[in-house]
Amino acid sequence: MRATHTLLAATLAATTLAMVVQAFAPSTIVATFKGTLQRTRQAGLARSAAAGHTRMQAETKPRVVVIGAGWGGWAAAKALCENGCAVTLLDGVPDPSGTRPMLTPTGKPFEVGQRGFWNDYPNVEALLAEKNVPIDEVLTDFTGAAFWGANGLEATAPVMSAPEYGQYLQLPSPLGQALAAFPGMARLPITDAVTMAGLLYAILDFDRDEATFEKYDRMTAHDLFIRMGLSKRLIDDFIRPTLLVGIFKPPEEVSAAVALELLYFFVLAHQTSFDVRWVKKKSIQETMI
């Protein structure tokens, strides 16, 4: 509006001046001034039209709000921007971009989410490659996983994709995985560890046909563990925490079929997918985002 008023005032002043010049100046001067005035008007109209086009584009551009600046939020915002949307990204931390990283009182980087990246994260690896972020410089090599209980370290899992464990993975499942993980039982007594044999049998048996699956689905996971002879130590210190992490339910509140599906998927069928690597230094926001 202010620009329109300025243009009208300039046009009025120029028109008044032209009338004065026409009355007191030679005709050649008047013709030259009229040509200049015409070009000035045309330039002003062109600028007004361009400004209006820009405002129209801004008004018609889709506007999207993405809540949460985790990997999913950043990926959604990136895809929306690439497809012509105006995106506002909201998050609970003051600056999720990493420009002002969150620090502990002692100055160490603080990560709101996890700092680990599993082997089966091709989307993250592809994004880092697209943005020319050298993954080996920001992440460690794959490391073994550690399982901690109330009394300390209970078990460690090897890097299942490492070449030295290939001989075990060639054995029939779940025998190969059991032999590979057995040396990592740090605190679990051998008398408790061997009771896992009943669970391995149940994993092989529960989905052989629909009737058998329904039988397992009608009992709780805790009832199954007792029937299969698992020791109380194995259930309380190993199996129960695994279920709480995997499906947020204790064995007394989940069916045996669901528990066996979880254990099969995470422990047996996709064991190499959960080899993990960590951020080497600083935070994910600083080194990647």
Short mmCIF file of C-alpha atoms in Angstrom, two decimals:
data_model
loop_
_atom_site.label_atom_id
_atom_site.label_comp_id
_atom_site.label_asym_id
_atom_site.label_seq_id
_atom_site.Cartn_x
_atom_site.Cartn_y
_atom_site.Cartn_z
CA MET A 1 0.00 0.00 0.00
CA ARG A 2 2.86 2.37 0.89
CA ALA A 3 4.54 1.67 -2.45
CA THR A 4 1.29 2.43 -4.31
CA HIS A 5 0.92 5.78 -2.52
CA THR A 6 4.53 6.66 -3.35
CA LEU A 7 4.01 5.80 -7.02
CA LEU A 8 0.82 7.90 -7.22
CA ALA A 9 2.51 10.88 -5.55
CA ALA A 10 5.46 10.66 -7.93
CA THR A 11 3.14 10.42 -10.93
CA LEU A 12 1.10 13.45 -9.78
CA ALA A 13 4.22 15.49 -9.20
CA ALA A 14 5.64 14.53 -12.57
CA THR A 15 2.35 15.37 -14.34
CA THR A 16 2.21 18.78 -12.67
CA LEU A 17 5.81 19.46 -13.64
CA ALA A 18 5.06 18.43 -17.23
CA MET A 19 2.21 20.95 -17.41
CA VAL A 20 4.52 23.69 -16.15
CA VAL A 21 7.26 22.76 -18.63
CA GLN A 22 4.75 22.62 -21.48
CA ALA A 23 3.62 26.16 -20.70
CA PHE A 24 7.08 27.72 -20.48
CA ALA A 25 9.53 25.44 -22.37
CA PRO A 26 10.18 24.61 -26.05
CA SER A 27 8.23 21.72 -27.59
CA THR A 28 11.35 19.46 -27.92
CA ILE A 29 11.93 19.56 -24.17
CA VAL A 30 8.28 18.77 -23.54
CA ALA A 31 8.41 15.74 -25.88
CA THR A 32 11.54 14.40 -24.19
CA PHE A 33 10.06 14.79 -20.72
CA LYS A 34 6.83 13.09 -21.77
CA GLY A 35 8.85 10.09 -23.02
CA THR A 36 10.73 9.88 -19.71
CA LEU A 37 7.48 10.11 -17.77
CA GLN A 38 5.96 7.28 -19.83
CA ARG A 39 8.96 5.03 -19.17
CA THR A 40 8.78 5.84 -15.45
CA ARG A 41 5.11 4.86 -15.36
CA GLN A 42 5.81 1.60 -17.19
CA ALA A 43 8.67 0.69 -14.85
CA GLY A 44 6.48 1.39 -11.80
CA LEU A 45 3.66 -0.76 -13.15
CA ALA A 46 6.12 -3.59 -13.89
CA ARG A 47 7.47 -3.47 -10.33
CA SER A 48 3.95 -3.53 -8.90
CA ALA A 49 3.03 -6.50 -11.09
CA ALA A 50 6.16 -8.44 -10.01
CA ALA A 51 5.48 -7.75 -6.34
CA GLY A 52 1.89 -8.91 -6.73
CA HIS A 53 3.03 -12.12 -8.46
CA THR A 54 5.47 -12.86 -5.62
CA ARG A 55 2.74 -12.32 -3.00
CA MET A 56 0.38 -14.56 -4.96
CA GLN A 57 3.00 -17.33 -5.08
CA ALA A 58 3.56 -17.07 -1.33
CA GLU A 59 -0.17 -17.18 -0.65
CA THR A 60 -0.78 -20.24 -2.86
CA LYS A 61 2.29 -22.21 -1.66
CA PRO A 62 1.18 -25.05 0.67
CA ARG A 63 2.18 -24.42 4.26
CA VAL A 64 2.90 -27.45 6.47
CA VAL A 65 3.81 -27.75 10.15
CA VAL A 66 5.92 -30.77 11.14
CA ILE A 67 6.04 -31.59 14.86
CA GLY A 68 9.17 -33.33 16.11
CA ALA A 69 12.72 -32.79 14.86
CA GLY A 70 13.86 -36.40 15.02
CA TRP A 71 14.96 -38.36 11.96
CA GLY A 72 11.34 -38.76 10.84
CA GLY A 73 10.55 -35.06 11.29
CA TRP A 74 13.64 -33.89 9.42
CA ALA A 75 13.00 -36.38 6.61
CA ALA A 76 9.38 -35.23 6.28
CA ALA A 77 10.39 -31.56 6.26
CA LYS A 78 13.08 -32.24 3.64
CA ALA A 79 10.66 -34.09 1.35
CA LEU A 80 8.00 -31.38 1.71
CA CYS A 81 10.46 -28.58 0.92
CA GLU A 82 11.68 -30.45 -2.15
CA ASN A 83 8.06 -30.63 -3.34
CA GLY A 84 7.31 -26.92 -3.08
CA CYS A 85 5.93 -26.57 0.45
CA ALA A 86 6.69 -23.94 3.05
CA VAL A 87 7.57 -25.93 6.19
CA THR A 88 7.68 -24.96 9.85
CA LEU A 89 9.47 -27.55 12.02
CA LEU A 90 8.60 -27.57 15.73
CA ASP A 91 10.49 -29.33 18.52
CA GLY A 92 10.78 -29.22 22.27
CA VAL A 93 14.50 -28.42 22.35
CA PRO A 94 15.60 -24.80 21.79
CA ASP A 95 17.62 -25.53 18.63
CA PRO A 96 17.32 -29.00 17.05
CA SER A 97 19.49 -27.94 14.10
CA GLY A 98 22.74 -28.36 16.04
CA THR A 99 23.81 -24.72 15.68
CA ARG A 100 23.49 -24.39 19.45
CA PRO A 101 23.92 -27.98 20.73
CA MET A 102 22.49 -29.11 24.02
CA LEU A 103 25.21 -29.65 26.63
CA THR A 104 25.37 -31.15 30.10
CA PRO A 105 26.48 -28.94 33.03
CA THR A 106 30.03 -30.25 32.43
CA GLY A 107 29.96 -29.30 28.75
CA LYS A 108 29.43 -32.73 27.20
CA PRO A 109 27.00 -33.16 24.28
CA PHE A 110 23.54 -34.26 25.35
CA GLU A 111 21.50 -36.46 23.01
CA VAL A 112 17.73 -36.28 23.36
CA GLY A 113 17.28 -39.53 21.40
CA GLN A 114 19.44 -42.58 20.86
CA ARG A 115 23.07 -42.34 19.75
CA GLY A 116 23.18 -45.79 18.15
CA PHE A 117 22.57 -46.78 14.52
CA TRP A 118 21.77 -50.36 13.64
CA ASN A 119 23.08 -52.24 10.65
CA ASP A 120 19.72 -52.21 8.89
CA TYR A 121 19.38 -48.42 8.56
CA PRO A 122 19.78 -47.91 4.79
CA ASN A 123 17.65 -44.75 4.82
CA VAL A 124 20.02 -42.94 7.19
CA GLU A 125 23.09 -44.14 5.30
CA ALA A 126 21.58 -42.99 1.99
CA LEU A 127 20.80 -39.54 3.41
CA LEU A 128 24.34 -39.12 4.75
CA ALA A 129 25.76 -40.13 1.37
CA GLU A 130 23.46 -37.66 -0.42
CA LYS A 131 24.71 -34.82 1.81
CA ASN A 132 28.37 -35.94 1.49
CA VAL A 133 28.68 -36.74 5.19
CA PRO A 134 31.47 -39.36 5.57
CA ILE A 135 29.76 -42.03 7.66
CA ASP A 136 33.00 -43.63 8.86
CA GLU A 137 34.14 -40.28 10.26
CA VAL A 138 31.02 -39.64 12.31
CA LEU A 139 30.15 -43.22 13.38
CA THR A 140 32.22 -45.95 15.02
CA ASP A 141 32.67 -49.45 13.66
CA PHE A 142 29.93 -51.93 14.53
CA THR A 143 30.15 -53.05 18.14
CA GLY A 144 28.72 -55.89 20.18
CA ALA A 145 25.66 -55.30 22.34
CA ALA A 146 25.65 -55.61 26.13
CA PHE A 147 22.72 -56.75 28.26
CA TRP A 148 22.66 -55.34 31.79
CA GLY A 149 20.44 -56.52 34.62
CA ALA A 150 19.89 -55.44 38.21
CA ASN A 151 23.06 -57.27 39.29
CA GLY A 152 25.31 -56.01 36.51
CA LEU A 153 26.33 -57.31 33.10
CA GLU A 154 24.32 -60.40 32.20
CA ALA A 155 25.31 -61.11 28.61
CA THR A 156 27.06 -59.71 25.58
CA ALA A 157 26.10 -60.29 21.96
CA PRO A 158 28.79 -60.48 19.27
CA VAL A 159 28.81 -58.48 16.05
CA MET A 160 26.80 -61.06 14.14
CA SER A 161 27.78 -59.66 10.72
CA ALA A 162 31.49 -60.00 11.50
CA PRO A 163 33.36 -62.61 9.41
CA GLU A 164 34.42 -64.68 12.43
CA TYR A 165 30.78 -65.51 13.21
CA GLY A 166 29.88 -66.62 9.71
CA GLN A 167 30.56 -70.26 10.62
CA TYR A 168 27.84 -70.15 13.27
CA LEU A 169 25.25 -68.41 11.10
CA GLN A 170 25.61 -71.14 8.47
CA LEU A 171 24.19 -73.64 10.97
CA PRO A 172 20.40 -74.13 11.07
CA SER A 173 18.49 -71.48 13.00
CA PRO A 174 18.31 -71.20 15.98
CA LEU A 175 21.34 -73.46 16.60
CA GLY A 176 23.80 -71.09 14.94
CA GLN A 177 22.63 -68.05 16.90
CA ALA A 178 22.62 -69.95 20.19
CA LEU A 179 26.21 -71.16 19.73
CA ALA A 180 27.37 -67.68 18.70
CA ALA A 181 25.78 -65.98 21.71
CA PHE A 182 26.58 -68.65 24.31
CA PRO A 183 30.13 -67.41 25.07
CA GLY A 184 28.70 -63.98 25.95
CA MET A 185 26.73 -65.23 28.94
CA ALA A 186 28.72 -63.29 31.53
CA ARG A 187 26.78 -63.89 34.76
CA LEU A 188 24.10 -66.41 33.82
CA PRO A 189 25.06 -69.78 35.34
CA ILE A 190 25.31 -72.71 32.95
CA THR A 191 22.50 -74.44 34.81
CA ASP A 192 20.18 -71.55 33.94
CA ALA A 193 21.45 -71.11 30.39
CA VAL A 194 20.74 -74.71 29.37
CA THR A 195 17.06 -74.32 30.32
CA MET A 196 16.74 -72.12 27.22
CA ALA A 197 16.52 -75.34 25.17
CA GLY A 198 12.80 -75.54 25.91
CA LEU A 199 12.30 -72.04 24.51
CA LEU A 200 14.20 -72.90 21.32
CA TYR A 201 11.90 -75.90 20.84
CA ALA A 202 8.82 -73.67 21.26
CA ILE A 203 10.15 -71.19 18.68
CA LEU A 204 10.45 -74.00 16.13
CA ASP A 205 7.04 -75.45 17.01
CA PHE A 206 4.57 -72.60 17.57
CA ASP A 207 3.73 -71.68 13.96
CA ARG A 208 3.86 -75.10 12.23
CA ASP A 209 0.09 -74.91 11.61
CA GLU A 210 -2.89 -72.73 12.53
CA ALA A 211 -4.17 -74.98 15.29
CA THR A 212 -0.77 -75.04 17.01
CA PHE A 213 -0.46 -71.25 16.77
CA GLU A 214 -3.90 -70.82 18.37
CA LYS A 215 -2.86 -73.15 21.20
CA TYR A 216 0.16 -70.96 21.95
CA ASP A 217 -1.95 -67.80 21.58
CA ARG A 218 -4.37 -68.95 24.29
CA MET A 219 -1.68 -69.19 26.99
CA THR A 220 0.43 -66.42 28.45
CA ALA A 221 4.13 -66.22 27.76
CA HIS A 222 4.85 -66.75 31.45
CA ASP A 223 2.84 -69.99 31.46
CA LEU A 224 4.78 -71.19 28.42
CA PHE A 225 8.13 -70.43 30.03
CA ILE A 226 7.17 -72.45 33.12
CA ARG A 227 5.93 -75.37 31.00
CA MET A 228 9.12 -75.36 28.93
CA GLY A 229 11.25 -75.53 32.09
CA LEU A 230 12.97 -72.14 31.88
CA SER A 231 14.65 -71.22 35.15
CA LYS A 232 13.35 -68.30 37.22
CA ARG A 233 16.71 -66.54 36.84
CA LEU A 234 16.57 -66.82 33.05
CA ILE A 235 13.00 -65.50 32.96
CA ASP A 236 13.47 -62.62 35.40
CA ASP A 237 16.93 -61.42 34.35
CA PHE A 238 16.88 -62.06 30.61
CA ILE A 239 13.53 -62.91 29.00
CA ARG A 240 11.34 -60.48 30.98
CA PRO A 241 13.51 -57.38 30.23
CA THR A 242 13.62 -58.39 26.55
CA LEU A 243 9.82 -58.42 26.36
CA LEU A 244 9.51 -55.13 28.25
CA VAL A 245 11.85 -53.46 25.77
CA GLY A 246 10.37 -55.11 22.70
CA ILE A 247 6.60 -54.87 23.29
CA PHE A 248 6.37 -53.01 26.63
CA LYS A 249 4.59 -55.90 28.30
CA PRO A 250 5.69 -58.43 30.96
CA PRO A 251 5.31 -62.16 30.13
CA GLU A 252 2.19 -62.41 32.33
CA GLU A 253 0.32 -59.93 30.07
CA VAL A 254 1.19 -61.15 26.58
CA SER A 255 0.30 -64.34 24.74
CA ALA A 256 2.96 -66.99 24.21
CA ALA A 257 2.53 -66.72 20.43
CA VAL A 258 3.27 -62.98 20.43
CA ALA A 259 6.31 -63.43 22.69
CA LEU A 260 7.70 -66.18 20.45
CA GLU A 261 7.17 -64.06 17.34
CA LEU A 262 9.08 -61.21 18.98
CA LEU A 263 11.96 -63.45 20.06
CA TYR A 264 12.12 -65.08 16.64
CA PHE A 265 12.14 -61.78 14.77
CA PHE A 266 14.66 -59.93 16.93
CA VAL A 267 16.87 -62.74 18.18
CA LEU A 268 16.90 -65.22 15.31
CA ALA A 269 15.60 -64.05 11.94
CA HIS A 270 17.22 -60.60 11.88
CA GLN A 271 20.22 -61.00 14.15
CA THR A 272 22.64 -59.16 11.82
CA SER A 273 20.23 -56.20 11.54
CA PHE A 274 20.91 -55.22 15.14
CA ASP A 275 24.67 -54.84 15.02
CA VAL A 276 25.06 -51.27 16.20
CA ARG A 277 27.47 -48.36 15.64
CA TRP A 278 27.66 -45.17 17.67
CA VAL A 279 28.28 -41.45 17.18
CA LYS A 280 32.03 -40.90 17.60
CA LYS A 281 31.94 -37.39 19.04
CA LYS A 282 29.70 -34.39 19.67
CA SER A 283 26.01 -34.94 18.95
CA ILE A 284 23.91 -36.17 16.03
CA GLN A 285 22.63 -32.63 15.45
CA GLU A 286 26.17 -31.23 15.21
CA THR A 287 27.73 -33.94 13.08
CA MET A 288 24.82 -34.89 10.81
CA ILE A 289 21.77 -32.61 10.97
#
